[in-house]
Short mmCIF file of C-alpha atoms and ligand atoms in Angstrom, two decimals:
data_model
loop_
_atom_site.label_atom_id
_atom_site.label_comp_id
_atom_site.label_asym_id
_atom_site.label_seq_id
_atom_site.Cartn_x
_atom_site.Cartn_y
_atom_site.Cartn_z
CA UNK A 51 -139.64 -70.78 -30.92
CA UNK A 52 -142.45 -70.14 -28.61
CA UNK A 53 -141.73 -66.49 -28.68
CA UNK A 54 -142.06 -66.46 -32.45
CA UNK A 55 -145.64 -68.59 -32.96
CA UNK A 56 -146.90 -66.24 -30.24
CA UNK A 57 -146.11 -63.34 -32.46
CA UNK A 58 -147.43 -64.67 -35.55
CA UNK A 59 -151.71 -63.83 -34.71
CA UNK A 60 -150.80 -60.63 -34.05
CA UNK A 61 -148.98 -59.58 -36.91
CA UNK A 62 -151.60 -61.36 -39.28
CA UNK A 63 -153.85 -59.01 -37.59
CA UNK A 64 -151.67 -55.70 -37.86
CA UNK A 65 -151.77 -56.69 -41.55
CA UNK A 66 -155.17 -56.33 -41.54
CA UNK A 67 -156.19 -53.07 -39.17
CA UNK A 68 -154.51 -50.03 -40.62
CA UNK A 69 -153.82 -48.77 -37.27
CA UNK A 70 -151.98 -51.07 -35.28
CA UNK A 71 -150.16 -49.77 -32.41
CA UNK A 72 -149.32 -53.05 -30.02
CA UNK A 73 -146.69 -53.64 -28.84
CA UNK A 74 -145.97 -56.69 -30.45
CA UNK A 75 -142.91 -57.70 -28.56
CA UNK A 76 -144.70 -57.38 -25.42
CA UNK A 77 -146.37 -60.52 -25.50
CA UNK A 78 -144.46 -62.26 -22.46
CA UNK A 79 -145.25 -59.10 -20.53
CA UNK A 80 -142.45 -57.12 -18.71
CA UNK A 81 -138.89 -58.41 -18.13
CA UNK A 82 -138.31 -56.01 -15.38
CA UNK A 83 -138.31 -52.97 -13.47
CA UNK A 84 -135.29 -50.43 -13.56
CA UNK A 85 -135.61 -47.85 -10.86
CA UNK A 86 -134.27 -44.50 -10.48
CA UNK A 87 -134.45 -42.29 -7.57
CA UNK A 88 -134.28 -41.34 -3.79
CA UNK A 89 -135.84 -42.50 -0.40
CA UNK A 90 -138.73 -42.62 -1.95
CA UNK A 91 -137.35 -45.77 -4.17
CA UNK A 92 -134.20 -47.33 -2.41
CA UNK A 93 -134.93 -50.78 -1.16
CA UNK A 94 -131.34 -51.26 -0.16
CA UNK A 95 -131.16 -49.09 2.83
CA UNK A 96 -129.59 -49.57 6.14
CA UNK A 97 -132.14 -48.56 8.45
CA UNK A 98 -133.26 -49.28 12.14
CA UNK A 99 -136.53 -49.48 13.87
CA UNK A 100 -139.25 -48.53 13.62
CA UNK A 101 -138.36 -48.66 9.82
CA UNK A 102 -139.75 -52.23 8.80
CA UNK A 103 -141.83 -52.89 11.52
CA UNK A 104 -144.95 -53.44 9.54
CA UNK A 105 -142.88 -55.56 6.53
CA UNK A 106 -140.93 -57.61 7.19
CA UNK A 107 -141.38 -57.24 10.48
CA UNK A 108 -137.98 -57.90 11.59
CA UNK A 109 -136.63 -54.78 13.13
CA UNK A 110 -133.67 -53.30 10.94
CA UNK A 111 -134.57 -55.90 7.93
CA UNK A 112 -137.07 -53.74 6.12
CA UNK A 113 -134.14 -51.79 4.13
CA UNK A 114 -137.05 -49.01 3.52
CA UNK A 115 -137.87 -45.45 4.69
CA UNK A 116 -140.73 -46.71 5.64
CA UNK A 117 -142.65 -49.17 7.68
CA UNK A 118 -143.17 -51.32 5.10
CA UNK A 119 -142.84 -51.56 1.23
CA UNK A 120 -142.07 -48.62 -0.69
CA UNK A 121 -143.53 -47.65 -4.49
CA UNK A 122 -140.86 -49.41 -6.76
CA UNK A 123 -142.77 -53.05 -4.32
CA UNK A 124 -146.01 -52.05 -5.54
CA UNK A 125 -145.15 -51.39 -9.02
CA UNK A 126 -142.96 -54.47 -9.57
CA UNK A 127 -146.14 -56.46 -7.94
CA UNK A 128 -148.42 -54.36 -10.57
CA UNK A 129 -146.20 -55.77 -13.45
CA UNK A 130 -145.57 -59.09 -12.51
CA UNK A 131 -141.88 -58.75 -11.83
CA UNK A 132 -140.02 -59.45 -8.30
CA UNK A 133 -138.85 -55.90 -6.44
CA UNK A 134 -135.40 -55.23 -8.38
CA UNK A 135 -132.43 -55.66 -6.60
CA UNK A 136 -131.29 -53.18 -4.85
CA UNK A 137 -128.16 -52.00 -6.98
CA UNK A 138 -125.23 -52.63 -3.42
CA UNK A 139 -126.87 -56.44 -3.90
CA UNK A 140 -126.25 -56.80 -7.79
CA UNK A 141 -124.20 -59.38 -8.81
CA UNK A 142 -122.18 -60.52 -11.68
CA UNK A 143 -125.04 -63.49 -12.23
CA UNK A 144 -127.81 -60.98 -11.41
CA UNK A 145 -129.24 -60.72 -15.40
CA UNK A 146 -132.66 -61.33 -15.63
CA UNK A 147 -134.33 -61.26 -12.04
CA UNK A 148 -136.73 -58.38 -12.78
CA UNK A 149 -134.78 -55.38 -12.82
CA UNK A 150 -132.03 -53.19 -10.78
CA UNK A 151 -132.73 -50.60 -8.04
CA UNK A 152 -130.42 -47.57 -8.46
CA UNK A 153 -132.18 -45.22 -6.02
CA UNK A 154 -130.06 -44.09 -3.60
CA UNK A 155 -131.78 -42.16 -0.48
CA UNK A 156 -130.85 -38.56 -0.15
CA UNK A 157 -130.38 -38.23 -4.02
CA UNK A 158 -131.69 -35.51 -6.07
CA UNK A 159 -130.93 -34.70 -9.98
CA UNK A 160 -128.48 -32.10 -8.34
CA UNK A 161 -126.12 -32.49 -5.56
CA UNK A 162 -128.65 -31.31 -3.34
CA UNK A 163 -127.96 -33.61 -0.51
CA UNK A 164 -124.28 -34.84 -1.77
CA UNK A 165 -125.69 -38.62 -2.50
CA UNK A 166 -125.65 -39.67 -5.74
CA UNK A 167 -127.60 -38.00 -7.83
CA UNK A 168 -130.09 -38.67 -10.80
CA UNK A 169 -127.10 -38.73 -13.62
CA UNK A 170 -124.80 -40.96 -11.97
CA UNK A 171 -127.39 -43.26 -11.36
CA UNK A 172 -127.78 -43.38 -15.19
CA UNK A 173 -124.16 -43.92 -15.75
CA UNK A 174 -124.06 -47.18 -13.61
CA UNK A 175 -126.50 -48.40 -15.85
CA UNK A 176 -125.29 -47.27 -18.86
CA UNK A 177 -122.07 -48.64 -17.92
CA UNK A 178 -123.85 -52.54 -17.01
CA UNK A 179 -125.69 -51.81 -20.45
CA UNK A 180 -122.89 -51.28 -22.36
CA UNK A 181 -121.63 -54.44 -20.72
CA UNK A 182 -124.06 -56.54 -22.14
CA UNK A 183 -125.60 -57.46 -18.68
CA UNK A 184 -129.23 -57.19 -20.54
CA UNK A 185 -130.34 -58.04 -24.10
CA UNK A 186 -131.79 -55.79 -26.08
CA UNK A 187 -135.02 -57.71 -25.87
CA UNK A 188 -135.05 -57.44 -22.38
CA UNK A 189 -134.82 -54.15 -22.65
CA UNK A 190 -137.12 -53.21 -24.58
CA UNK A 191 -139.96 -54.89 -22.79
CA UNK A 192 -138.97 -53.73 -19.80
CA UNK A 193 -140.60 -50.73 -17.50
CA UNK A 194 -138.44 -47.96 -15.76
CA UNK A 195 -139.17 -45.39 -12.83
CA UNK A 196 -138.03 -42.28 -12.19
CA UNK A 197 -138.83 -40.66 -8.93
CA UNK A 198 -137.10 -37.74 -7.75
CA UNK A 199 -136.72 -34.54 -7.50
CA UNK A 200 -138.03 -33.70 -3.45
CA UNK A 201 -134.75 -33.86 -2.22
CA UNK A 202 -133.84 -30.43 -4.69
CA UNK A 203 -136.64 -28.72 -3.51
CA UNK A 204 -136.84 -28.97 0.27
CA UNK A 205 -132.96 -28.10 0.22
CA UNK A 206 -133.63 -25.18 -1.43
CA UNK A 207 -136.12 -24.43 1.05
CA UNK A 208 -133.93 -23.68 3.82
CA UNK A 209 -132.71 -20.56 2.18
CA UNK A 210 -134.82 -20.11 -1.16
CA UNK A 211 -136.56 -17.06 -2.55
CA UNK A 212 -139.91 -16.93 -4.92
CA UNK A 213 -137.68 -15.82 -7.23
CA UNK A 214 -135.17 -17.93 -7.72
CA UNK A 215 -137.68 -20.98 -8.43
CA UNK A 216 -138.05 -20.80 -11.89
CA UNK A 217 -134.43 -20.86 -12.36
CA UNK A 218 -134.49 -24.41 -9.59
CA UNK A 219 -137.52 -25.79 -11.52
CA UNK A 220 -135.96 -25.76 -14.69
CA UNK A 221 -132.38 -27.18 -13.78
CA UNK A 222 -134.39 -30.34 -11.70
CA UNK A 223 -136.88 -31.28 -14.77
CA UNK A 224 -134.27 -30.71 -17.48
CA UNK A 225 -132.36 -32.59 -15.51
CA UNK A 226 -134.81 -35.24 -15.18
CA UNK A 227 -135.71 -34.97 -19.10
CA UNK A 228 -132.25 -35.12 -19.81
CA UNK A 229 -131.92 -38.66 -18.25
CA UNK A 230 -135.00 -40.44 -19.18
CA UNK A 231 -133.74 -39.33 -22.68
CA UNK A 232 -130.90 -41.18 -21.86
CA UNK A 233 -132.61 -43.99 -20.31
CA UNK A 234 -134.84 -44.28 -23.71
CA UNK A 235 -131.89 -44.38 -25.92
CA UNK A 236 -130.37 -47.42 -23.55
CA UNK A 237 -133.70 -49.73 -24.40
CA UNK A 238 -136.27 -49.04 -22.38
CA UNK A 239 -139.07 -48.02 -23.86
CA UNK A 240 -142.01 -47.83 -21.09
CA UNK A 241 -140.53 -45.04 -18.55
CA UNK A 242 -142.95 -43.83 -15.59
CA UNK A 243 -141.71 -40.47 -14.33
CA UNK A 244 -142.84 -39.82 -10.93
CA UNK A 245 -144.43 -35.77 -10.35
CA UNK A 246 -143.76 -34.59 -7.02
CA UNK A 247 -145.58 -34.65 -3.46
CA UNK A 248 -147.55 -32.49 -2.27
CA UNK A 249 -145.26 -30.39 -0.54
CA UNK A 250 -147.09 -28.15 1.31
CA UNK A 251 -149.33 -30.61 2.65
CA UNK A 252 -146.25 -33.12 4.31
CA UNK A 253 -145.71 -33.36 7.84
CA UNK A 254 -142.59 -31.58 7.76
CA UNK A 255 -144.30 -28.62 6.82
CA UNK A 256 -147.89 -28.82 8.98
CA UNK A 257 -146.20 -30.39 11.96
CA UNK A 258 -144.87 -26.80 12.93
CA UNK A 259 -147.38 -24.40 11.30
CA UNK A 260 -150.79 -26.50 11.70
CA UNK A 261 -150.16 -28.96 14.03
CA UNK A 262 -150.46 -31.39 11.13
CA UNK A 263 -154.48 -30.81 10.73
CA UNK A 264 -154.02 -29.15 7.01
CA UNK A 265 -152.02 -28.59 4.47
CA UNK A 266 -150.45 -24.95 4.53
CA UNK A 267 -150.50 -21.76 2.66
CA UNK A 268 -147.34 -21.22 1.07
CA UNK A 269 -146.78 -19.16 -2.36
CA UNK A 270 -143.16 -20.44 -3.14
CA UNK A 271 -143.32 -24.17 -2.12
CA UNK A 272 -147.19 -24.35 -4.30
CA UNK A 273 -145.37 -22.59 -7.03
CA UNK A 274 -142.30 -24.75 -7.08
CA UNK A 275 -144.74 -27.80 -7.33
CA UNK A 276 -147.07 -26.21 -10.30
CA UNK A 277 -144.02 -25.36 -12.09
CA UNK A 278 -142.18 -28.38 -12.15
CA UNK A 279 -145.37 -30.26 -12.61
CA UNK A 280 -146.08 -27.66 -15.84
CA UNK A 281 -142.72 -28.31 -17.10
CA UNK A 282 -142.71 -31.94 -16.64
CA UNK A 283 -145.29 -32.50 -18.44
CA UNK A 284 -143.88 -30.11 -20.93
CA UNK A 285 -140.72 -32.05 -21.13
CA UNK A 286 -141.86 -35.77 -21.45
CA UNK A 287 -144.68 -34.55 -23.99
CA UNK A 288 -141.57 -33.65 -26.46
CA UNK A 289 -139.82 -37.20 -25.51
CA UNK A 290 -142.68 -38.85 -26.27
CA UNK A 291 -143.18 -37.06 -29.86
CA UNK A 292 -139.47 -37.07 -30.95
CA UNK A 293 -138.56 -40.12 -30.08
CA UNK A 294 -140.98 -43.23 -31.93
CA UNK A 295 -142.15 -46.02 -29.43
CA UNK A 296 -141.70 -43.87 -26.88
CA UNK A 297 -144.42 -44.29 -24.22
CA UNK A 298 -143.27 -42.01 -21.50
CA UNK A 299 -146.19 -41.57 -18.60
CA UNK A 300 -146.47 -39.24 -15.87
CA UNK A 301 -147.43 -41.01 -12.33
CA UNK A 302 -149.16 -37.99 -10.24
CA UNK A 303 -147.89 -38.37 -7.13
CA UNK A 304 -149.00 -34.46 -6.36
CA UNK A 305 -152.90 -35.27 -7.06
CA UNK A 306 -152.56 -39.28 -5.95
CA UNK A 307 -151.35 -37.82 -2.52
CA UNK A 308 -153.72 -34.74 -2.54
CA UNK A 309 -156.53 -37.06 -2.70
CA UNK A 310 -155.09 -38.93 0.38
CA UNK A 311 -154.73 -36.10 2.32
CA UNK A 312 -158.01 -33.92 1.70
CA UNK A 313 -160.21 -37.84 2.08
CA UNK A 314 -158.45 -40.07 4.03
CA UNK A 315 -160.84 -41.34 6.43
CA UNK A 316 -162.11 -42.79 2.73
CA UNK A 317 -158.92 -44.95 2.53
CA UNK A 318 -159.04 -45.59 6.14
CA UNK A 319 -156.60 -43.10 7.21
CA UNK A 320 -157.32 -41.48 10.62
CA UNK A 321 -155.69 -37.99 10.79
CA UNK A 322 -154.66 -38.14 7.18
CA UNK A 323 -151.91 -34.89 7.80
CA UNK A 324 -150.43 -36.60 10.72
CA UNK A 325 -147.05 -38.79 10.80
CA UNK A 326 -146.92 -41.72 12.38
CA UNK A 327 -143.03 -41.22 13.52
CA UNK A 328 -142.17 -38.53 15.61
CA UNK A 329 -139.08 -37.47 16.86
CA UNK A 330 -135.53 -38.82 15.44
CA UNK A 331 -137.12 -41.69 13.66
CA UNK A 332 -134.78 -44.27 12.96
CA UNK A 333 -131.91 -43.53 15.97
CA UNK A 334 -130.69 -46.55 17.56
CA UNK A 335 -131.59 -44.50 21.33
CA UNK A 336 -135.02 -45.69 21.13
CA UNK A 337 -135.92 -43.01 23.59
CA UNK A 338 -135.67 -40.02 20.68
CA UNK A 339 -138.62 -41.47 19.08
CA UNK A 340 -141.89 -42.07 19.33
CA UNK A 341 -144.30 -44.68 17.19
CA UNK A 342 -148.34 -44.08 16.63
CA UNK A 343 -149.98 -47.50 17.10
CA UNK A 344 -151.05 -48.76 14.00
CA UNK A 345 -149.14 -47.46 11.29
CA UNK A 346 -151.64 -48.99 8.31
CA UNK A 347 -153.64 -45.96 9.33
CA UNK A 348 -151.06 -43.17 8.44
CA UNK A 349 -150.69 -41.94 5.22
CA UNK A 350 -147.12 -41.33 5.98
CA UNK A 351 -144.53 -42.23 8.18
CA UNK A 352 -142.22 -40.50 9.22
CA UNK A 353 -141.97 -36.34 8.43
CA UNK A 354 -141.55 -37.07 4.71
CA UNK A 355 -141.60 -40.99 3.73
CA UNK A 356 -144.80 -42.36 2.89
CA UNK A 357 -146.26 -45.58 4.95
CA UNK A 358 -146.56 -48.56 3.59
CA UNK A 359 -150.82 -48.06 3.72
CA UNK A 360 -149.80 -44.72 1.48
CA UNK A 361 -147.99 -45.85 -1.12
CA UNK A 362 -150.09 -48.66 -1.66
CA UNK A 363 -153.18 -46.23 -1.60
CA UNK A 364 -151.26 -44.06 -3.89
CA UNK A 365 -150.17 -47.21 -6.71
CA UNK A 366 -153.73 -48.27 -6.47
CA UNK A 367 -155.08 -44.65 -7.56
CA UNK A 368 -152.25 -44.61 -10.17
CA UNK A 369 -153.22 -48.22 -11.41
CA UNK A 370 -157.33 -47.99 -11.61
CA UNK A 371 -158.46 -44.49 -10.95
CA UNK A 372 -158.36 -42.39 -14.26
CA UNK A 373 -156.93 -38.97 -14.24
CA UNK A 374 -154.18 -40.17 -12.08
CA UNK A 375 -151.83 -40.82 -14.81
CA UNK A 376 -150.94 -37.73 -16.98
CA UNK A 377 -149.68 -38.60 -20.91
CA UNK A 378 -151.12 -42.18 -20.93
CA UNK A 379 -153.91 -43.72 -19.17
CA UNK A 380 -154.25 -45.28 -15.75
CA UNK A 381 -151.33 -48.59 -15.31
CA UNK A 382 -153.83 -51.32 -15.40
CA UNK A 383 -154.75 -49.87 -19.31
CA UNK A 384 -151.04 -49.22 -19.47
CA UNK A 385 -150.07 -52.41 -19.05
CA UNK A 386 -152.48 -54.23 -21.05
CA UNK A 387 -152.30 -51.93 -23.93
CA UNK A 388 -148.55 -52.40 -24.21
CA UNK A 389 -148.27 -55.69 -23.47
CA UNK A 390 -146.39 -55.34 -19.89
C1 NAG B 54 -132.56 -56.29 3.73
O1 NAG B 54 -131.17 -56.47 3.60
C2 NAG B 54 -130.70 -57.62 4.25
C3 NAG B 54 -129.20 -57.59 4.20
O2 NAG B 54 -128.77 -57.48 2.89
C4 NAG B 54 -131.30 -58.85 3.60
O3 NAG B 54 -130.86 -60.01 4.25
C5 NAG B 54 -132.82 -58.76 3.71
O4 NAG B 54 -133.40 -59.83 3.02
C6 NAG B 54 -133.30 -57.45 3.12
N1 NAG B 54 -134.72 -57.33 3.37
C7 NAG B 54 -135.62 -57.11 2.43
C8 NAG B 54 -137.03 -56.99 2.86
O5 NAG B 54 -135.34 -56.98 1.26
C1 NAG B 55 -121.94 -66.55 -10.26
O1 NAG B 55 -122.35 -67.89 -10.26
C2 NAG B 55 -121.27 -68.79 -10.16
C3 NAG B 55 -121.79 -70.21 -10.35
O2 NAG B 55 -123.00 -70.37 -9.64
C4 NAG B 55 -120.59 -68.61 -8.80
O3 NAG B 55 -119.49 -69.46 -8.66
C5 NAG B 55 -120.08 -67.17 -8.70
O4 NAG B 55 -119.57 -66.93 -7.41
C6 NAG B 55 -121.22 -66.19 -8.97
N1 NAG B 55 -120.70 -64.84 -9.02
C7 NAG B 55 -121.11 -63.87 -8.24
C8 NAG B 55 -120.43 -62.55 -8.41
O5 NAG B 55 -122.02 -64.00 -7.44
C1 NAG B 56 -128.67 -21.50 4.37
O1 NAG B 56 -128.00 -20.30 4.75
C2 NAG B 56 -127.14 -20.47 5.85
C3 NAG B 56 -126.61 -19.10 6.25
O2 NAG B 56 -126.08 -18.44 5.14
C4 NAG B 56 -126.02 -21.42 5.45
O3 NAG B 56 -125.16 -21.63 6.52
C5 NAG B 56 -126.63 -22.75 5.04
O4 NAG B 56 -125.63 -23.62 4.56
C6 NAG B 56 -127.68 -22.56 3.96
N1 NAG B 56 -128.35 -23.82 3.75
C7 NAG B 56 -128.68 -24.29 2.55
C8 NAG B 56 -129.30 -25.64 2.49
O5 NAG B 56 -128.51 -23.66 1.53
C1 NAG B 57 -152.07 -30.58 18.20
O1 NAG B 57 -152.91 -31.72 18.02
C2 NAG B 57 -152.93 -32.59 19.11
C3 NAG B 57 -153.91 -33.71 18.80
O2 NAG B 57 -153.45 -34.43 17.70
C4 NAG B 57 -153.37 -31.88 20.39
O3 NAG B 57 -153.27 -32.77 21.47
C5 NAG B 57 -152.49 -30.66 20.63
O4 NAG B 57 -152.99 -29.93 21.72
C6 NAG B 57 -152.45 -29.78 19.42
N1 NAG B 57 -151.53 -28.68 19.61
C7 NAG B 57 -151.80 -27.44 19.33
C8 NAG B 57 -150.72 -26.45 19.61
O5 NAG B 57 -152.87 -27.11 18.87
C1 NAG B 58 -153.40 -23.87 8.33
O1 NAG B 58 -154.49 -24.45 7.65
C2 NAG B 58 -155.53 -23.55 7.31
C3 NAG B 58 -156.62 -24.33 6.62
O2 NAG B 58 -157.27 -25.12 7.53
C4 NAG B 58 -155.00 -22.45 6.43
O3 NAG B 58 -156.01 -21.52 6.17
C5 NAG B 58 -153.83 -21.79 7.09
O4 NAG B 58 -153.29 -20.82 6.23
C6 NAG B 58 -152.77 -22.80 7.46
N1 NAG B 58 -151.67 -22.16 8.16
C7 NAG B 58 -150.49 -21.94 7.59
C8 NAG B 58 -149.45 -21.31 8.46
O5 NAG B 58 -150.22 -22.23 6.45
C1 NAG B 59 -144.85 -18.97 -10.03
O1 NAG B 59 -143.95 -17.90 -10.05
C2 NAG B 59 -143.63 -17.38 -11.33
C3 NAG B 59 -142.64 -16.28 -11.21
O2 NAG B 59 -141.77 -16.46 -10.16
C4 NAG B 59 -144.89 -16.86 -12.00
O3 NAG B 59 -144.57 -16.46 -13.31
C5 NAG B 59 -145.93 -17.97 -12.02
O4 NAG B 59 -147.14 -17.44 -12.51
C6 NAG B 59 -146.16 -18.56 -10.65
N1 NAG B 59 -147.06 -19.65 -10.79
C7 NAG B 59 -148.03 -19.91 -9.93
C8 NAG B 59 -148.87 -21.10 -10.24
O5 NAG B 59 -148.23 -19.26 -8.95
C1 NAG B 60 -150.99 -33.50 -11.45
O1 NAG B 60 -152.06 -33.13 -10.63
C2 NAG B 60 -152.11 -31.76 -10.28
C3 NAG B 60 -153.32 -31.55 -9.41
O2 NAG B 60 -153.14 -32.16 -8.20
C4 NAG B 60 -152.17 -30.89 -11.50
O3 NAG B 60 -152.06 -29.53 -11.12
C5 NAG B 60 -151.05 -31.24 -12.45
O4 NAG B 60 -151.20 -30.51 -13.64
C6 NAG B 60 -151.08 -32.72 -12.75
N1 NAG B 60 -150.06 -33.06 -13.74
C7 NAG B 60 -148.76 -33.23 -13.52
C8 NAG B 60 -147.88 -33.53 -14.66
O5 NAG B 60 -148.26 -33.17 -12.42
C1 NAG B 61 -131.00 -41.53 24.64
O1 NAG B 61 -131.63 -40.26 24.61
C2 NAG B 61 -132.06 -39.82 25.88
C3 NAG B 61 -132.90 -38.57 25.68
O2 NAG B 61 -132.16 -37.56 25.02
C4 NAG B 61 -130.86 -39.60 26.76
O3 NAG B 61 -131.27 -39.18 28.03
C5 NAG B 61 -130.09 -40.93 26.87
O4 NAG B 61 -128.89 -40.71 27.58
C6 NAG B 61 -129.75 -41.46 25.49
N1 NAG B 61 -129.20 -42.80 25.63
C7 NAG B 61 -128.08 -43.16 25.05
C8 NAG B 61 -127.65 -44.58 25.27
O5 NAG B 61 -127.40 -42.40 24.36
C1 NAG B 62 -156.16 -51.73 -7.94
O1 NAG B 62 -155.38 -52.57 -8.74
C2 NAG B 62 -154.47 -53.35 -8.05
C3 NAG B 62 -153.58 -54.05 -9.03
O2 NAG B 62 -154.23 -54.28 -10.23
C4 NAG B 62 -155.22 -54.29 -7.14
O3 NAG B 62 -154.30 -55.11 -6.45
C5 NAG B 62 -156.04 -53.48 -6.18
O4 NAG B 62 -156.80 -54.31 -5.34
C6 NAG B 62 -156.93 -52.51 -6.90
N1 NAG B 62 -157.51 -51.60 -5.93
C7 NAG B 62 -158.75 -51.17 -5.96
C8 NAG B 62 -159.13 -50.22 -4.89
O5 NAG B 62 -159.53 -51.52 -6.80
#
């Protein structure tokens, strides 16, 4: 009853403007967060020290790559919604707690690592869907995440020619099209597709070729990264136009990050290249790894996981910097524009 006297001001003024485009349903704001992805996104890890020793603090409790809270925390915070539950926690109760966590660490949208990838993450949730775990209400004033896609790329690394990337690009971000197609046509409405890192400026690449003081010069790993970020963009562009009330927004985690790196003292990061990690980062013999001091002042933590400090650096760019945001404008506008 609530719900529907709420609505009723809004639709006597959609009668009135022409061009209304709120989301009227969104008055309550978002329902939840539904999460797709890798390391970058899992919150239901089994990890050791030093992972978690910023948040929570308790060594081995942080259930993070990283020393702290991950993206999917700072974007559930950002729409009002607890961090989803890690999909190993779900339960048959677990309906309307603000979302489910199907990133899996390792994953890619191909088999890239053998965890499991981008589609079958969809399934499980098509599958829960199809149960009627959600209403469609719920739903549709919910928010999703996609973020993946590194895992691919630095696999094909190893052993990968110039050549061959346009053939890799195009099976990752179809891939990646293909499924927040089908995470559209489930309900969800709001989708927030994650571009990639900055490869070439990671720790795992400038540890051994710059001593992590700059990025590095590299014509296939900068190409991979243009191209998919081209053909993203591409992709969700069409989503957004053939399928109506479709918004469908690019987070740039390539420029959010780039900005980190090339002015970090700005965000308070000292040595903005370095790691904070080193070694076998997360090995129960304590003795293969080595911790910097304060980790609030790396951008990221170990050779490829973001600090906490990073990716709350990086959500904050994404939420009130323009420019940061590609098909839609900066979260905070986002969100108050759609009603989240
Ligand atoms: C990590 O997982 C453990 C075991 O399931 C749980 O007790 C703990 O609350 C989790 N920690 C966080 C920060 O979610
Ligand atoms: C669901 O809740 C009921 C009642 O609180 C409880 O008995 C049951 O064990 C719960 N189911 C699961 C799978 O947690
Ligand atoms: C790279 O090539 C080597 C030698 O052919 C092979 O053993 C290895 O599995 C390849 N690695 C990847 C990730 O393709
Ligand atoms: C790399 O940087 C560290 C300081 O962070 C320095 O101590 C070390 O000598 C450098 N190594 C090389 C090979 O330049
Ligand atoms: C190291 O960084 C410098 C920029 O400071 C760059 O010119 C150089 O190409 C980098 N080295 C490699 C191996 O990429
Ligand atoms: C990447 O490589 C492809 C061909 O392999 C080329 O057509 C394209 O122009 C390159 N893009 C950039 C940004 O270098
Ligand atoms: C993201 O930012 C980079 C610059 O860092 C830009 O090249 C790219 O076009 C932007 N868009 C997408 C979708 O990644
Ligand atoms: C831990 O690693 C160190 C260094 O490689 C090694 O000397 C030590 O035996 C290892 N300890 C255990 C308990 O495996
Ligand atoms: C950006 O927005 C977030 C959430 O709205 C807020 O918590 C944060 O303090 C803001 N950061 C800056 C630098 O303004």
């Amino acid at each position: 009853m609530l719900h529907r006297m709420r609505l009723l001001p809004v639709l006597a003024i959609c009668s009135i403007f022409f061009h209304c485009v709120t989301n009227i349903g969104g008055v309550d704001g978002a329902k939840g967060l539904y999460v797709f992805g890798d390391s970058y996104t899992d919150t239901g890890e089994n990890m050791h020290a030093p992972y978690g020793m910023t948040w929570p603090g308790v060594i081995g409790m942080g259930n993070r790559s990283s020393d702290g809270r991950n993206e999917v925390d700072y974007l559930a915070t950002l729409f009002e919604v607890p961090s989803p539950t890690p999909w190993e926690h779900l339960d048959a109760n677990n309906t309307n707690n603000g979302g489910v966590n199907f990133g899996v660490g390792g994953a890619g949208v191909t088999y890239a690592l053998g965890y499991r990838p981008l589609a079958v993450q969809v399934d499980v949730f098509e599958k829960l869907v199809n149960e009627g775990l959600w209403t469609k209400e719920h739903l549709k004033h919910s928010v999703a995440l996609v973020s993946i896609g590194i895992n691919d790329y630095t696999t094909f690394n190893v052993n990968g020619t110039a050549e061959k990337v346009p053939a890799l690009t195009t099976t990752v971000v179809d891939g990646i099209a293909l499924n927040v197609f089908r995470i559209r046509m489930l309900g969800i409405r709001h989708i927030m597709v994650a571009s990639l890192v900055p490869q070439t400026c990671m720790p795992y690449n400038t540890y051994w070729a710059n001593n992590s003081t700059a990025c590095i010069v590299n014509y296939m790993i900068s190409n991979e990264t243009v191209q998919h970020n081209e053909l993203l963009e591409n992709r969700m562009r069409l989503l957004n136009n053939a399928i109506p009330e479709s918004s469908i927004i690019i987070i740039n985690m390539t420029k959010a990050f780039e900005e980190l790196f090339h002015n970090g003292e700005k965000y308070g990061f000292e040595d903005p290249y370095k790691q904070c990690c080193m070694g076998a980062c997360g090995d129960t013999n304590t003795s293969l790894w080595t911790v910097c001091k304060d980790p609030t002042k790396s951008i990221i933590f170990d050779s490829i996981h973001p600090s906490q400090a990073g990716w709350k650096a990086a959500v904050d760019l994404y939420t009130n910097v323009s420019g940061y945001t590609v098909l839609g404008p900066k979260l905070s506008t986002w969100k108050s524009d759609h009603n989240l």
